[in-house]
Coordinates of C-alpha atoms in Angstrom, one line a residue:
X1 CA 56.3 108.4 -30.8
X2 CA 54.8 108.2 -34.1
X3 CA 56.4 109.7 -37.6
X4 CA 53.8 110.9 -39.8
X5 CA 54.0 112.0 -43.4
X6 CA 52.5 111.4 -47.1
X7 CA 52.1 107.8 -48.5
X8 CA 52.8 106.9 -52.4
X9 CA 51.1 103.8 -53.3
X10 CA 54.2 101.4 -54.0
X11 CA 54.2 102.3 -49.7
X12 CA 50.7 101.0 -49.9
X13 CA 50.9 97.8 -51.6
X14 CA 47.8 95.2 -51.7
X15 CA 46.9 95.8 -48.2
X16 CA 44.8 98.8 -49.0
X17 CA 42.0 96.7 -50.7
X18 CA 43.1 97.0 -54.2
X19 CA 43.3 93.4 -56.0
X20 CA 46.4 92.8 -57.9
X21 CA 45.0 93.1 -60.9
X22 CA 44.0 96.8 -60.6
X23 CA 47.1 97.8 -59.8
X24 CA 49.4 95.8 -62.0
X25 CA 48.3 98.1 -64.8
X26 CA 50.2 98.5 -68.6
X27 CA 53.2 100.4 -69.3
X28 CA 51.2 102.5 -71.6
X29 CA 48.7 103.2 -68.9
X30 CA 51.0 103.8 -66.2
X31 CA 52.8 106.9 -68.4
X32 CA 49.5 109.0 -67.4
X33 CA 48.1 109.7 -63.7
X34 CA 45.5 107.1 -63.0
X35 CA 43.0 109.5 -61.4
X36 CA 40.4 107.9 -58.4
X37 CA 37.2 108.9 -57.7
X38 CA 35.8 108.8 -54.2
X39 CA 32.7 110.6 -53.2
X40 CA 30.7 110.3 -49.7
X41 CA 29.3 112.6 -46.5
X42 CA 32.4 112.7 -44.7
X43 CA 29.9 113.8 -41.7
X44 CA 31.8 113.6 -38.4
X45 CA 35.1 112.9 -40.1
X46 CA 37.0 109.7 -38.5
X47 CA 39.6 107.8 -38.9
X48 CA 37.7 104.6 -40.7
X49 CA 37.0 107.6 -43.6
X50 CA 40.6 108.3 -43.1
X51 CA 41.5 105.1 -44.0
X52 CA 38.9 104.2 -46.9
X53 CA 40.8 107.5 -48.8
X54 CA 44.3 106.5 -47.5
X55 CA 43.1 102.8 -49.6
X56 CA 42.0 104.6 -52.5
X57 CA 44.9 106.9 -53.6
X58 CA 47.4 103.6 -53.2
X59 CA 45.1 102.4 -56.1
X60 CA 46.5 105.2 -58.4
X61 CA 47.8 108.6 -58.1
X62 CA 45.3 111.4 -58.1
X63 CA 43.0 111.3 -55.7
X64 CA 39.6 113.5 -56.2
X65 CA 37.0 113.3 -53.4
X66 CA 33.7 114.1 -53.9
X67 CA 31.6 115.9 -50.7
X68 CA 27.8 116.2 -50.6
X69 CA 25.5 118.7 -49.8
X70 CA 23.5 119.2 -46.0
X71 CA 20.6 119.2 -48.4
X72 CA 21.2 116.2 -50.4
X73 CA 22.7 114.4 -47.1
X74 CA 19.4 115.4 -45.4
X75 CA 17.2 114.2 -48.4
X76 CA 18.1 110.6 -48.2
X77 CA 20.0 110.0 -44.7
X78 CA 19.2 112.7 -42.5
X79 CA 20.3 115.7 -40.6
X80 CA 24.1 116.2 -41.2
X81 CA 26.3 117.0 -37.7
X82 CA 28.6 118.9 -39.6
X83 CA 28.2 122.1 -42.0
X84 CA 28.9 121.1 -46.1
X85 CA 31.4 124.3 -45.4
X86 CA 32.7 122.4 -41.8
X87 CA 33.0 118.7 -43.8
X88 CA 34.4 120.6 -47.5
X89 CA 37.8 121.8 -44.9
X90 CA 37.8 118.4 -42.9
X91 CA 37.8 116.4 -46.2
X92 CA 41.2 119.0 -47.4
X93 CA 42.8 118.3 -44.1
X94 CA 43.4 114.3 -45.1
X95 CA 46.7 114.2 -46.1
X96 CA 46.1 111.6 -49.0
X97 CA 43.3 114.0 -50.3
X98 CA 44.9 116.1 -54.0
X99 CA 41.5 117.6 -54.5
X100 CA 38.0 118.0 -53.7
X101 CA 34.8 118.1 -55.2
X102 CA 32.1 120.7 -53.7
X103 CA 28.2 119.5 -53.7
X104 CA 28.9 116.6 -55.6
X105 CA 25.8 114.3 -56.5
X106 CA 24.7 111.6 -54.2
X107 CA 24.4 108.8 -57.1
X108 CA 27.7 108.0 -58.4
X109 CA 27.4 108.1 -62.0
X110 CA 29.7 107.9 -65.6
X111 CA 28.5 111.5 -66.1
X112 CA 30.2 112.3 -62.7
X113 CA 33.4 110.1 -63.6
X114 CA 33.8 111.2 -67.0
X115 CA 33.4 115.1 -65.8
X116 CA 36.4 114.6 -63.6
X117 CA 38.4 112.8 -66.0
X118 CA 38.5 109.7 -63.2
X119 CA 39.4 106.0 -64.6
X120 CA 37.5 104.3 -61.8
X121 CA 35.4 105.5 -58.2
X122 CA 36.4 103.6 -55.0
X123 CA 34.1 102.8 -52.0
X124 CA 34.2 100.8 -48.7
X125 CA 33.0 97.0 -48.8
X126 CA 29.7 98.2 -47.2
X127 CA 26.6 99.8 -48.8
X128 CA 25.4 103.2 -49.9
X129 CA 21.6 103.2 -50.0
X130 CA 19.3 106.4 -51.9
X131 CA 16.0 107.6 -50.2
X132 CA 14.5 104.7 -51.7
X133 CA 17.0 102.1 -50.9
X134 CA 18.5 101.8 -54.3
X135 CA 22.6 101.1 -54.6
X136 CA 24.4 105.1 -55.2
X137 CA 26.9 103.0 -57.2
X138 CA 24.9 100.5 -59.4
X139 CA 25.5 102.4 -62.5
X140 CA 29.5 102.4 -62.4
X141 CA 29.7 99.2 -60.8
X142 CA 27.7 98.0 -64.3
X143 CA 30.3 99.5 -65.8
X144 CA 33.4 98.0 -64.6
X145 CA 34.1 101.5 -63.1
X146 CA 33.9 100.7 -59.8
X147 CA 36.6 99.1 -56.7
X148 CA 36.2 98.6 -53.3
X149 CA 38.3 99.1 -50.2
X150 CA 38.2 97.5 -46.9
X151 CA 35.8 99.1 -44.6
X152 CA 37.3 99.7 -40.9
X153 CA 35.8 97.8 -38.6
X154 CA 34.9 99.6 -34.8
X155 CA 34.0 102.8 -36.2
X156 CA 31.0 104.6 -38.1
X157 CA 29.8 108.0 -38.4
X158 CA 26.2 106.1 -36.5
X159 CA 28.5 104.5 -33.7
X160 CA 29.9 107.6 -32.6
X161 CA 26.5 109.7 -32.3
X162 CA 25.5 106.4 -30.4
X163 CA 28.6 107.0 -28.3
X164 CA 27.7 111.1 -27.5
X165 CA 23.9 109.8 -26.4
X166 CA 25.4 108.0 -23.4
X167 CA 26.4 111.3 -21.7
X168 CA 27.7 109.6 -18.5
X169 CA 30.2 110.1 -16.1
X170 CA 31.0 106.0 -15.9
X171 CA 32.1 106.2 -19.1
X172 CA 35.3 104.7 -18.7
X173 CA 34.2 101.9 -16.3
X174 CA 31.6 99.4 -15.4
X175 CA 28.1 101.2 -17.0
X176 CA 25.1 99.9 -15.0
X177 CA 22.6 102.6 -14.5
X178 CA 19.2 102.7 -16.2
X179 CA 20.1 105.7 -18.5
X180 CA 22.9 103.8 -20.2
X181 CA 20.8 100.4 -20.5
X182 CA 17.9 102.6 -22.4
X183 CA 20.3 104.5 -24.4
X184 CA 22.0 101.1 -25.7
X185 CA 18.6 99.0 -26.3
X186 CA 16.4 101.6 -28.2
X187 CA 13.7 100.4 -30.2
X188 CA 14.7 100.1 -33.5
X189 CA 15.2 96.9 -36.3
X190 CA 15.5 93.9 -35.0
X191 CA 19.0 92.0 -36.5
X192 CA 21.6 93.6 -37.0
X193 CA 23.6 95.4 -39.8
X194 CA 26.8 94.0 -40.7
X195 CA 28.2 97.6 -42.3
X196 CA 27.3 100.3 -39.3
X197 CA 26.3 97.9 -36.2
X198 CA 29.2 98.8 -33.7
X199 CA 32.0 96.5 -33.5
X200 CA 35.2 96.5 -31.3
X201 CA 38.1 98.0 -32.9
X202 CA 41.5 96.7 -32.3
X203 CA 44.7 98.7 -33.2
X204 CA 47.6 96.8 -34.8
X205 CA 51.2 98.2 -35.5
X206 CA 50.6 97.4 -39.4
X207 CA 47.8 100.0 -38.9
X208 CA 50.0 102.8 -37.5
X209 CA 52.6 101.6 -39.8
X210 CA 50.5 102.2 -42.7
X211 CA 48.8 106.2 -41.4
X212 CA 52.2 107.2 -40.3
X213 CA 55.4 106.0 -42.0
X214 CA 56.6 109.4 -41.7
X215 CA 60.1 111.9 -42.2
X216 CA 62.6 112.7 -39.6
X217 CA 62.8 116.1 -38.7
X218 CA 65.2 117.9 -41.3
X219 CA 68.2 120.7 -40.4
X220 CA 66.3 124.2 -40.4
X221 CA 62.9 122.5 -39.7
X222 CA 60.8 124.5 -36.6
X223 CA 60.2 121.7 -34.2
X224 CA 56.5 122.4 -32.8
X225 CA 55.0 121.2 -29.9
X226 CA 51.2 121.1 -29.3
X227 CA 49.3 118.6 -26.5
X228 CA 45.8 117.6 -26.0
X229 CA 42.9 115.1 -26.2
X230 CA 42.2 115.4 -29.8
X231 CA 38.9 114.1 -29.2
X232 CA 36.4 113.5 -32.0
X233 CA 39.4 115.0 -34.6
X234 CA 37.0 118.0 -35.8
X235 CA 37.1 121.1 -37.9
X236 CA 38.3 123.4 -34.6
X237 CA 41.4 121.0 -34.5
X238 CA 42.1 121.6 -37.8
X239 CA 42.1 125.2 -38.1
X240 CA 44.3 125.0 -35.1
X241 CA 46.6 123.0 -36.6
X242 CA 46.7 124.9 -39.7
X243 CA 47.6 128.1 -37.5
X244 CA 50.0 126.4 -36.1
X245 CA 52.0 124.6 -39.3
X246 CA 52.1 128.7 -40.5
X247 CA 53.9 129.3 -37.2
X248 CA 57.1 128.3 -39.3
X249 CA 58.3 128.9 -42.5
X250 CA 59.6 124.7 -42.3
X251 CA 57.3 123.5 -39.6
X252 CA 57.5 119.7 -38.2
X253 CA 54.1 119.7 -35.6
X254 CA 54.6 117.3 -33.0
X255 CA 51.4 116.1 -31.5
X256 CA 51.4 115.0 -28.0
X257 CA 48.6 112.7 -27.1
X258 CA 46.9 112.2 -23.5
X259 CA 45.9 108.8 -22.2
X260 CA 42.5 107.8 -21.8
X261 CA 42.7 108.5 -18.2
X262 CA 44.6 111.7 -18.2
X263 CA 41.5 113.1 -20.6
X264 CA 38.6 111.8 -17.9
X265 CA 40.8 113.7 -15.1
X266 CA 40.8 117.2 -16.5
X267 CA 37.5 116.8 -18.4
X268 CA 35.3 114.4 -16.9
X269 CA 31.8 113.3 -18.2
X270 CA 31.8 110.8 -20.9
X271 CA 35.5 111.9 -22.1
X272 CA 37.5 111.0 -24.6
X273 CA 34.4 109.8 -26.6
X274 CA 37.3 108.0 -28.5
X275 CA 39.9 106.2 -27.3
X276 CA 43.9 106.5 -27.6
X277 CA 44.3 104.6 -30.2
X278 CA 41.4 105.8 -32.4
X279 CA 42.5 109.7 -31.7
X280 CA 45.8 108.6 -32.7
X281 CA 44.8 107.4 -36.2
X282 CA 42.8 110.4 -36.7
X283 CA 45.6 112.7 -35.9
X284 CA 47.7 111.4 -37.9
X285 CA 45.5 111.7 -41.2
X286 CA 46.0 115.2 -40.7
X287 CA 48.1 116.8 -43.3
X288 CA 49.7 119.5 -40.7
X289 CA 51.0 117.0 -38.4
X290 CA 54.4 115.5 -38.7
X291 CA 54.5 113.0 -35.5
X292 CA 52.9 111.7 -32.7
X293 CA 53.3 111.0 -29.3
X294 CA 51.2 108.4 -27.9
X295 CA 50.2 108.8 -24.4
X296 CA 52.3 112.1 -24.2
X297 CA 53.2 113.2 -20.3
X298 CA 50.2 116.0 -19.6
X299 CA 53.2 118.8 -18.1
X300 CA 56.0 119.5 -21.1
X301 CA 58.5 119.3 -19.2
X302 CA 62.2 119.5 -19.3
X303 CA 62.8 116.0 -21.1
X304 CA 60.3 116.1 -23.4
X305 CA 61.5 119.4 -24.5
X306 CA 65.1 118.2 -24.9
X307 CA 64.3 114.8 -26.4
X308 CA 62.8 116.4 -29.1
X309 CA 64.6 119.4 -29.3
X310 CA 61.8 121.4 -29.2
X311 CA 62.2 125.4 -30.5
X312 CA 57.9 126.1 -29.7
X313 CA 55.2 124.9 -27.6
X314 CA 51.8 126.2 -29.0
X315 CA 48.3 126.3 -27.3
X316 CA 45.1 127.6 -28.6
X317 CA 42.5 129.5 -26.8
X318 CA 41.1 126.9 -25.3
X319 CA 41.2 126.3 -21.4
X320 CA 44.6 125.1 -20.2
X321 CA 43.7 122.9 -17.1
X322 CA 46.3 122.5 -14.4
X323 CA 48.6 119.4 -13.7
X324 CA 47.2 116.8 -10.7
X325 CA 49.7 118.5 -8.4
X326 CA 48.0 122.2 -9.6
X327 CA 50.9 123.2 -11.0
X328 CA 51.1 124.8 -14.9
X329 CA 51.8 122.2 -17.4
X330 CA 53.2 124.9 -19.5
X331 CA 55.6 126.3 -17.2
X332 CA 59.0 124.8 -18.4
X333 CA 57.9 126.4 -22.0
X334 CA 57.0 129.9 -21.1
X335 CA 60.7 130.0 -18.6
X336 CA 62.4 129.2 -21.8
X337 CA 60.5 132.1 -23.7
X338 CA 59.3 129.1 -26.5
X339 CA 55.4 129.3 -25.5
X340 CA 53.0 130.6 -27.7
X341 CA 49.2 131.1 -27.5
X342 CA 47.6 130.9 -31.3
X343 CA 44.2 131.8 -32.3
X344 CA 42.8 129.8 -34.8
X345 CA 39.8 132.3 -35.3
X346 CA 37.5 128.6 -34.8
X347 CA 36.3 128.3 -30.9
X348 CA 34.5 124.9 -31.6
X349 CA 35.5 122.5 -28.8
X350 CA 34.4 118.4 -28.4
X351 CA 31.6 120.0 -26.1
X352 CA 30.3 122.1 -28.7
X353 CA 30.3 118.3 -31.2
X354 CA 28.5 116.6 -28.3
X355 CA 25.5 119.5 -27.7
X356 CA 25.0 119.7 -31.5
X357 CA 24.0 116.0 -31.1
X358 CA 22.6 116.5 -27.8
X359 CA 20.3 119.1 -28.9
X360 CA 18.6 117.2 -32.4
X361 CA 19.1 114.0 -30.2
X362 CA 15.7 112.4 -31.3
X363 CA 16.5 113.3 -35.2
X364 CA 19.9 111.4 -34.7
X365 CA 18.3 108.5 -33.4
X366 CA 15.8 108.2 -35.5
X367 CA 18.5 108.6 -38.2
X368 CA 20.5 105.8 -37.1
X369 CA 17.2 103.4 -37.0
X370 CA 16.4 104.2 -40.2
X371 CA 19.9 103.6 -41.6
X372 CA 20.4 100.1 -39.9
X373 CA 16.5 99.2 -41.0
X374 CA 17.1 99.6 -44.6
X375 CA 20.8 98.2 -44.7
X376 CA 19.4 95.0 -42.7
X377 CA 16.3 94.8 -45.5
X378 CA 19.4 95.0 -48.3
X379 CA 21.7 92.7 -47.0
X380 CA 18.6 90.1 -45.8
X381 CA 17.3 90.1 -49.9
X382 CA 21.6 89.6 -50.8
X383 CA 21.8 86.8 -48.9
X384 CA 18.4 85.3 -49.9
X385 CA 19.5 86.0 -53.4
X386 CA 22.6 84.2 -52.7
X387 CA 21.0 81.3 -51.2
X388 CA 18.8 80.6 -54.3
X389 CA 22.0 80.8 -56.3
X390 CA 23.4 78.0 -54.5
X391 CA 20.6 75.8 -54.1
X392 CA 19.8 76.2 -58.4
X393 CA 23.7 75.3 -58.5
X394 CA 23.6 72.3 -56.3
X395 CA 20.1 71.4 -57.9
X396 CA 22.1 71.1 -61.7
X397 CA 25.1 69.6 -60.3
X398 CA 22.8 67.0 -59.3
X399 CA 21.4 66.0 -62.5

């Protein structure tokens, strides 16, 4: 079980990234918001973006995020997954989120800071590259404008469209077959980028510590119940979770979880394409969500009911598979009268994700070839740069 709420950055504290320096600011300048800037694609919307905007607003207190266009996205990285409309409504969903900023440009300028009244724009220890490999954020970081946030390792926008191209059903064990080796040793770059090469990630209680740290239920809040996969977090879980938060006048959404293994029984194929502990992270970013239950039991039953006191049990329109035993997992809910069935007026599903990849497969792929190439050809020149630096240092240290 999981609490989940807003953060204010004194909750924060140096962990997100921010040096002490930039936070230790004046009295004079702490009598005013400190408004950050944070622009990006938001394509596919995870929990590592979750957590690069969760860094940035513990560096002030107004946080403005800045969302590009499919066309500009197209222009210098390639096809978008997601609709600007689809990634606009994801982006508002974060809970640390106090605005955003439709079709914003994809080089991070002073004119762009300035015309949002931001003191300073805040990006992930990686690398944003234009069309023609250039830095989106030399300008600011001249400047003196510009911060940087810890990147989350195990997870990129690239790894998980590599993860929806292995459309098997051994997915959750030993993967030998020919399909899967082809899929994970394309030709592409050879090396290998150190900002969206796929790395393991590995969940810590400081990490759930810092998404969640949430309320208790109040008296007269609606307890609400809703369970599922939550897989690939997406704009048709938001808009049911939205519909759901309105169920109430003081709503506190309760998110049961499924285990990894409870998902590949009642949907099979390569499912969850994320695991537990990367759904749970993404669920709790979500603004309409109060807590979480982790590895929640697949029939609400009695106890779950009681425990949490539960006054409504909420589906969506989606297919309600039955229990191992073939039994309704809702059927405890619906005798007490407390089941509801919600339409969200939004019928995407996972599936729907995974086809939309599926179906532009070889524009994705050659997307993410493209992207590693040009990182590995910036961060080979860095490192040669660096090297000279040293060798001219040790060279006058010398004389």
């Amino acid at each position: 079980m999981i609490k989940n709420g807003h953060h204010t950055s004194s909750e924060q504290g140096i962990e997100s990234g921010a040096k002490q320096g930039d936070l230790a600011c004046s009295p004079e300048k702490r009598k005013r918001s400190v408004r950050v800037w944070c622009d990006g694609c938001y394509d596919m919307v995870h929990y590592g973006h979750s957590n690069q905007l969760r860094q940035a607003k513990a560096m002030g207190d107004y946080l403005i995020v800045g969302v590009h266009t499919d066309e500009e996205i197209s222009k210098h990285k390639g096809p978008p997954v997601f609709t600007q409309a689809e990634r606009y409504k994801m982006v508002r969903a974060i809970k640390w989120v106090d605005e955003i900023v439709e079709g914003a440009p994809y080089v991070t300028t002073l004119d762009t800071l300035d015309k949002y009244n931001s003191d300073f724009c805040v990006h992930g220890d990686d690398i944003t590259l234009t069309v023609d490999g250039k830095d989106t954020y030399a300008e600011v970081k001249r400047e003196g404008r510009y911060r940087e946030c810890r990147r989350t390792q195990g997870v990129s926008t690239t790894d998980l469209v590599g993860r929806m191209l292995l459309m098997t059903k051994t997915h959750h064990s030993n993967i030998v077959s020919t399909t899967h080796r082809a899929h994970t040793d394309p030709t592409g770059p050879k090396g290998h980028s150190p900002w969206t090469g796929v790395s393991q990630f590995l969940q810590t209680s400081q990490k759930i510590i810092q998404f969640a740290s949430g309320q208790e239920a109040q008296p007269g809040d609606t307890i609400i119940y809703v369970a599922g996969a939550f897989d690939l977090f997406h704009i048709g879980h938001v808009d049911f979770l939205e519909t759901v938060y309105k169920q109430a006048e003081r709503p506190y959404v309760i998110v049961g979880l499924h285990f990894d293994q409870e998902v590949n029984r009642y949907k099979g194929k390569n499912y969850p394409i994320m695991n537990i502990h990367e759904r749970t992270l993404s669920v709790l970013a979500c603004r309409y969500v109060s807590e979480v239950v982790i590895g929640a039991p697949y029939a609400v039953g009695k106890d779950l009911l009681d425990h949490f006191k539960v006054d409504l049990v909420c589906h969506g329109k989606t297919e309600v598979f039955p229990d191992r035993d073939t039994a309704d997992p809702y059927a405890e809910p619906k005798k007490r009268g407390i089941f509801r069935t919600v339409d969200s007026g939004n019928g995407l599903t996972t599936d729907d994700i995974v086809q939309r990849i599926i179906k532009n497969r070889l524009l994705f792929e050659a997307r993410n070839q493209k992207k590693e190439a040009k990182e590995i050809a910036v961060f080979e020149a860095m490192k040669s740069q660096a090297e000279g630096e040293q060798a001219g240092d040790t060279a006058q240290a010398a004389q």
